[in-house]
Amino acid sequence: MKDELFNDLLKSVEEAGAIRKGGKAAECVYVYKGKILVEIRENDKVVWTLDLAADKLRSSKGKKNDAKVIREALRQTQEGFAELLGVSVRTLQNWEQGRRDPQGPAERLLNVASRHPVELLDSIQAA
């Protein structure tokens, strides 16, 4: 067993060296719930989560209800973000392109999505 463990460790060190030198790309795994990106892993290490992105977005300055800014900060596709919000892709595109402005409940929904996307995702899955 010790030889097997040593060989695994040696292989990992060699892989890390190859990645660092640019000889081998890091393995990226994107984890989705439906169309919504929730986690990114590189070589089995979590490097991004939807929750961390929301923390960063909450601490940033700027327009808080800009659909495109929020979507990009959360690394979502239009399809994924529309699914998270429960709106059509077309509605989201209209907001992003300035043809329409989210108002009332839609504006509040964007605010919730920017602050608590994981809770919003959980509420979708519970329904």
JSON list of C-alpha atoms in Angstrom, two decimals:
[
{"chain": "A", "resi": 1, "resn": "MET", "atom": "CA", "xyz": [0.00, 0.00, 0.00]},
{"chain": "A", "resi": 2, "resn": "LYS", "atom": "CA", "xyz": [2.84, 2.41, 0.75]},
{"chain": "A", "resi": 3, "resn": "ASP", "atom": "CA", "xyz": [4.27, 1.93, -2.75]},
{"chain": "A", "resi": 4, "resn": "GLU", "atom": "CA", "xyz": [0.88, 2.68, -4.29]},
{"chain": "A", "resi": 5, "resn": "LEU", "atom": "CA", "xyz": [0.51, 5.81, -2.18]},
{"chain": "A", "resi": 6, "resn": "PHE", "atom": "CA", "xyz": [4.03, 6.94, -3.08]},
{"chain": "A", "resi": 7, "resn": "ASN", "atom": "CA", "xyz": [3.38, 6.38, -6.79]},
{"chain": "A", "resi": 8, "resn": "ASP", "atom": "CA", "xyz": [0.15, 8.42, -6.61]},
{"chain": "A", "resi": 9, "resn": "LEU", "atom": "CA", "xyz": [2.00, 11.22, -4.85]},
{"chain": "A", "resi": 10, "resn": "LEU", "atom": "CA", "xyz": [4.83, 11.13, -7.38]},
{"chain": "A", "resi": 11, "resn": "LYS", "atom": "CA", "xyz": [2.34, 11.21, -10.26]},
{"chain": "A", "resi": 12, "resn": "SER", "atom": "CA", "xyz": [0.61, 14.24, -8.70]},
{"chain": "A", "resi": 13, "resn": "VAL", "atom": "CA", "xyz": [3.91, 16.10, -8.31]},
{"chain": "A", "resi": 14, "resn": "GLU", "atom": "CA", "xyz": [4.87, 15.33, -11.92]},
{"chain": "A", "resi": 15, "resn": "GLU", "atom": "CA", "xyz": [1.44, 16.53, -13.12]},
{"chain": "A", "resi": 16, "resn": "ALA", "atom": "CA", "xyz": [1.77, 19.73, -11.12]},
{"chain": "A", "resi": 17, "resn": "GLY", "atom": "CA", "xyz": [5.19, 20.36, -12.64]},
{"chain": "A", "resi": 18, "resn": "ALA", "atom": "CA", "xyz": [3.86, 19.78, -16.15]},
{"chain": "A", "resi": 19, "resn": "ILE", "atom": "CA", "xyz": [0.91, 22.11, -15.55]},
{"chain": "A", "resi": 20, "resn": "ARG", "atom": "CA", "xyz": [3.16, 24.80, -14.11]},
{"chain": "A", "resi": 21, "resn": "LYS", "atom": "CA", "xyz": [5.49, 24.61, -17.11]},
{"chain": "A", "resi": 22, "resn": "GLY", "atom": "CA", "xyz": [2.54, 24.76, -19.48]},
{"chain": "A", "resi": 23, "resn": "GLY", "atom": "CA", "xyz": [3.07, 21.22, -20.73]},
{"chain": "A", "resi": 24, "resn": "LYS", "atom": "CA", "xyz": [-0.30, 20.01, -19.52]},
{"chain": "A", "resi": 25, "resn": "ALA", "atom": "CA", "xyz": [-3.52, 21.87, -19.01]},
{"chain": "A", "resi": 26, "resn": "ALA", "atom": "CA", "xyz": [-5.26, 21.79, -15.67]},
{"chain": "A", "resi": 27, "resn": "GLU", "atom": "CA", "xyz": [-8.39, 19.65, -15.65]},
{"chain": "A", "resi": 28, "resn": "CYS", "atom": "CA", "xyz": [-11.46, 21.87, -15.27]},
{"chain": "A", "resi": 29, "resn": "VAL", "atom": "CA", "xyz": [-14.82, 20.51, -14.25]},
{"chain": "A", "resi": 30, "resn": "TYR", "atom": "CA", "xyz": [-17.91, 22.71, -14.46]},
{"chain": "A", "resi": 31, "resn": "VAL", "atom": "CA", "xyz": [-20.78, 21.66, -12.19]},
{"chain": "A", "resi": 32, "resn": "TYR", "atom": "CA", "xyz": [-24.31, 22.65, -13.20]},
{"chain": "A", "resi": 33, "resn": "LYS", "atom": "CA", "xyz": [-27.74, 22.33, -11.63]},
{"chain": "A", "resi": 34, "resn": "GLY", "atom": "CA", "xyz": [-29.95, 22.42, -14.68]},
{"chain": "A", "resi": 35, "resn": "LYS", "atom": "CA", "xyz": [-28.48, 25.22, -16.79]},
{"chain": "A", "resi": 36, "resn": "ILE", "atom": "CA", "xyz": [-27.10, 27.09, -13.77]},
{"chain": "A", "resi": 37, "resn": "LEU", "atom": "CA", "xyz": [-23.35, 26.99, -13.13]},
{"chain": "A", "resi": 38, "resn": "VAL", "atom": "CA", "xyz": [-22.76, 26.34, -9.41]},
{"chain": "A", "resi": 39, "resn": "GLU", "atom": "CA", "xyz": [-19.10, 25.30, -9.12]},
{"chain": "A", "resi": 40, "resn": "ILE", "atom": "CA", "xyz": [-15.80, 25.11, -10.99]},
{"chain": "A", "resi": 41, "resn": "ARG", "atom": "CA", "xyz": [-13.09, 22.64, -10.00]},
{"chain": "A", "resi": 42, "resn": "GLU", "atom": "CA", "xyz": [-9.52, 22.49, -11.25]},
{"chain": "A", "resi": 43, "resn": "ASN", "atom": "CA", "xyz": [-7.76, 19.22, -10.59]},
{"chain": "A", "resi": 44, "resn": "ASP", "atom": "CA", "xyz": [-10.36, 18.26, -7.96]},
{"chain": "A", "resi": 45, "resn": "LYS", "atom": "CA", "xyz": [-9.96, 21.58, -6.09]},
{"chain": "A", "resi": 46, "resn": "VAL", "atom": "CA", "xyz": [-12.94, 23.92, -5.91]},
{"chain": "A", "resi": 47, "resn": "VAL", "atom": "CA", "xyz": [-11.81, 27.26, -7.37]},
{"chain": "A", "resi": 48, "resn": "TRP", "atom": "CA", "xyz": [-15.17, 29.00, -7.83]},
{"chain": "A", "resi": 49, "resn": "THR", "atom": "CA", "xyz": [-18.67, 28.70, -6.43]},
{"chain": "A", "resi": 50, "resn": "LEU", "atom": "CA", "xyz": [-21.87, 30.60, -7.04]},
{"chain": "A", "resi": 51, "resn": "ASP", "atom": "CA", "xyz": [-21.84, 31.63, -3.37]},
{"chain": "A", "resi": 52, "resn": "LEU", "atom": "CA", "xyz": [-18.31, 33.09, -3.60]},
{"chain": "A", "resi": 53, "resn": "ALA", "atom": "CA", "xyz": [-19.27, 35.01, -6.73]},
{"chain": "A", "resi": 54, "resn": "ALA", "atom": "CA", "xyz": [-22.25, 36.48, -4.89]},
{"chain": "A", "resi": 55, "resn": "ASP", "atom": "CA", "xyz": [-20.00, 37.53, -1.98]},
{"chain": "A", "resi": 56, "resn": "LYS", "atom": "CA", "xyz": [-17.73, 39.32, -4.41]},
{"chain": "A", "resi": 57, "resn": "LEU", "atom": "CA", "xyz": [-20.69, 40.94, -6.16]},
{"chain": "A", "resi": 58, "resn": "ARG", "atom": "CA", "xyz": [-22.17, 42.15, -2.86]},
{"chain": "A", "resi": 59, "resn": "SER", "atom": "CA", "xyz": [-18.92, 43.87, -1.94]},
{"chain": "A", "resi": 60, "resn": "SER", "atom": "CA", "xyz": [-18.49, 45.53, -5.35]},
{"chain": "A", "resi": 61, "resn": "LYS", "atom": "CA", "xyz": [-19.66, 48.99, -6.22]},
{"chain": "A", "resi": 62, "resn": "GLY", "atom": "CA", "xyz": [-21.71, 49.81, -9.24]},
{"chain": "A", "resi": 63, "resn": "LYS", "atom": "CA", "xyz": [-25.23, 49.54, -10.53]},
{"chain": "A", "resi": 64, "resn": "LYS", "atom": "CA", "xyz": [-26.90, 46.86, -8.43]},
{"chain": "A", "resi": 65, "resn": "ASN", "atom": "CA", "xyz": [-29.78, 45.97, -10.75]},
{"chain": "A", "resi": 66, "resn": "ASP", "atom": "CA", "xyz": [-27.93, 45.75, -14.07]},
{"chain": "A", "resi": 67, "resn": "ALA", "atom": "CA", "xyz": [-28.95, 42.31, -15.35]},
{"chain": "A", "resi": 68, "resn": "LYS", "atom": "CA", "xyz": [-25.88, 41.83, -17.56]},
{"chain": "A", "resi": 69, "resn": "VAL", "atom": "CA", "xyz": [-23.42, 42.90, -14.85]},
{"chain": "A", "resi": 70, "resn": "ILE", "atom": "CA", "xyz": [-25.03, 40.52, -12.36]},
{"chain": "A", "resi": 71, "resn": "ARG", "atom": "CA", "xyz": [-25.18, 37.64, -14.86]},
{"chain": "A", "resi": 72, "resn": "GLU", "atom": "CA", "xyz": [-21.54, 38.04, -15.86]},
{"chain": "A", "resi": 73, "resn": "ALA", "atom": "CA", "xyz": [-20.38, 38.40, -12.25]},
{"chain": "A", "resi": 74, "resn": "LEU", "atom": "CA", "xyz": [-22.15, 35.12, -11.48]},
{"chain": "A", "resi": 75, "resn": "ARG", "atom": "CA", "xyz": [-20.61, 33.53, -14.62]},
{"chain": "A", "resi": 76, "resn": "GLN", "atom": "CA", "xyz": [-23.97, 32.48, -16.02]},
{"chain": "A", "resi": 77, "resn": "THR", "atom": "CA", "xyz": [-25.10, 32.06, -19.58]},
{"chain": "A", "resi": 78, "resn": "GLN", "atom": "CA", "xyz": [-28.24, 33.93, -20.56]},
{"chain": "A", "resi": 79, "resn": "GLU", "atom": "CA", "xyz": [-30.10, 30.61, -20.46]},
{"chain": "A", "resi": 80, "resn": "GLY", "atom": "CA", "xyz": [-28.79, 29.76, -16.99]},
{"chain": "A", "resi": 81, "resn": "PHE", "atom": "CA", "xyz": [-29.48, 33.20, -15.53]},
{"chain": "A", "resi": 82, "resn": "ALA", "atom": "CA", "xyz": [-32.98, 33.28, -17.05]},
{"chain": "A", "resi": 83, "resn": "GLU", "atom": "CA", "xyz": [-33.63, 29.87, -15.46]},
{"chain": "A", "resi": 84, "resn": "LEU", "atom": "CA", "xyz": [-32.37, 31.15, -12.10]},
{"chain": "A", "resi": 85, "resn": "LEU", "atom": "CA", "xyz": [-34.68, 34.18, -12.32]},
{"chain": "A", "resi": 86, "resn": "GLY", "atom": "CA", "xyz": [-37.64, 32.27, -13.73]},
{"chain": "A", "resi": 87, "resn": "VAL", "atom": "CA", "xyz": [-37.95, 34.58, -16.74]},
{"chain": "A", "resi": 88, "resn": "SER", "atom": "CA", "xyz": [-37.67, 33.95, -20.45]},
{"chain": "A", "resi": 89, "resn": "VAL", "atom": "CA", "xyz": [-34.32, 34.35, -22.19]},
{"chain": "A", "resi": 90, "resn": "ARG", "atom": "CA", "xyz": [-35.97, 36.99, -24.38]},
{"chain": "A", "resi": 91, "resn": "THR", "atom": "CA", "xyz": [-36.98, 39.04, -21.32]},
{"chain": "A", "resi": 92, "resn": "LEU", "atom": "CA", "xyz": [-33.43, 38.86, -20.00]},
{"chain": "A", "resi": 93, "resn": "GLN", "atom": "CA", "xyz": [-32.04, 39.90, -23.39]},
{"chain": "A", "resi": 94, "resn": "ASN", "atom": "CA", "xyz": [-34.40, 42.89, -23.45]},
{"chain": "A", "resi": 95, "resn": "TRP", "atom": "CA", "xyz": [-33.14, 43.96, -20.00]},
{"chain": "A", "resi": 96, "resn": "GLU", "atom": "CA", "xyz": [-29.51, 43.50, -20.97]},
{"chain": "A", "resi": 97, "resn": "GLN", "atom": "CA", "xyz": [-29.85, 45.40, -24.24]},
{"chain": "A", "resi": 98, "resn": "GLY", "atom": "CA", "xyz": [-31.75, 48.28, -22.65]},
{"chain": "A", "resi": 99, "resn": "ARG", "atom": "CA", "xyz": [-34.95, 47.73, -24.61]},
{"chain": "A", "resi": 100, "resn": "ARG", "atom": "CA", "xyz": [-36.79, 47.22, -21.32]},
{"chain": "A", "resi": 101, "resn": "ASP", "atom": "CA", "xyz": [-36.00, 47.97, -17.70]},
{"chain": "A", "resi": 102, "resn": "PRO", "atom": "CA", "xyz": [-36.88, 45.52, -14.96]},
{"chain": "A", "resi": 103, "resn": "GLN", "atom": "CA", "xyz": [-39.44, 47.15, -12.69]},
{"chain": "A", "resi": 104, "resn": "GLY", "atom": "CA", "xyz": [-41.21, 46.31, -9.47]},
{"chain": "A", "resi": 105, "resn": "PRO", "atom": "CA", "xyz": [-40.95, 42.60, -8.62]},
{"chain": "A", "resi": 106, "resn": "ALA", "atom": "CA", "xyz": [-38.47, 41.97, -11.46]},
{"chain": "A", "resi": 107, "resn": "GLU", "atom": "CA", "xyz": [-36.13, 44.64, -10.10]},
{"chain": "A", "resi": 108, "resn": "ARG", "atom": "CA", "xyz": [-36.32, 43.11, -6.63]},
{"chain": "A", "resi": 109, "resn": "LEU", "atom": "CA", "xyz": [-35.73, 39.65, -8.08]},
{"chain": "A", "resi": 110, "resn": "LEU", "atom": "CA", "xyz": [-32.50, 40.89, -9.69]},
{"chain": "A", "resi": 111, "resn": "ASN", "atom": "CA", "xyz": [-31.48, 42.32, -6.34]},
{"chain": "A", "resi": 112, "resn": "VAL", "atom": "CA", "xyz": [-32.10, 38.96, -4.64]},
{"chain": "A", "resi": 113, "resn": "ALA", "atom": "CA", "xyz": [-30.24, 37.14, -7.42]},
{"chain": "A", "resi": 114, "resn": "SER", "atom": "CA", "xyz": [-27.21, 39.39, -6.97]},
{"chain": "A", "resi": 115, "resn": "ARG", "atom": "CA", "xyz": [-27.15, 38.94, -3.19]},
{"chain": "A", "resi": 116, "resn": "HIS", "atom": "CA", "xyz": [-28.43, 35.40, -2.63]},
{"chain": "A", "resi": 117, "resn": "PRO", "atom": "CA", "xyz": [-28.26, 33.32, -5.84]},
{"chain": "A", "resi": 118, "resn": "VAL", "atom": "CA", "xyz": [-27.81, 30.03, -3.98]},
{"chain": "A", "resi": 119, "resn": "GLU", "atom": "CA", "xyz": [-30.96, 30.59, -1.93]},
{"chain": "A", "resi": 120, "resn": "LEU", "atom": "CA", "xyz": [-32.81, 31.50, -5.12]},
{"chain": "A", "resi": 121, "resn": "LEU", "atom": "CA", "xyz": [-31.56, 28.28, -6.72]},
{"chain": "A", "resi": 122, "resn": "ASP", "atom": "CA", "xyz": [-32.65, 26.29, -3.64]},
{"chain": "A", "resi": 123, "resn": "SER", "atom": "CA", "xyz": [-36.12, 27.82, -3.83]},
{"chain": "A", "resi": 124, "resn": "ILE", "atom": "CA", "xyz": [-36.41, 26.80, -7.50]},
{"chain": "A", "resi": 125, "resn": "GLN", "atom": "CA", "xyz": [-35.42, 23.23, -6.73]},
{"chain": "A", "resi": 126, "resn": "ALA", "atom": "CA", "xyz": [-37.83, 23.00, -3.78]},
{"chain": "A", "resi": 127, "resn": "ALA", "atom": "CA", "xyz": [-40.78, 24.06, -5.93]}
]
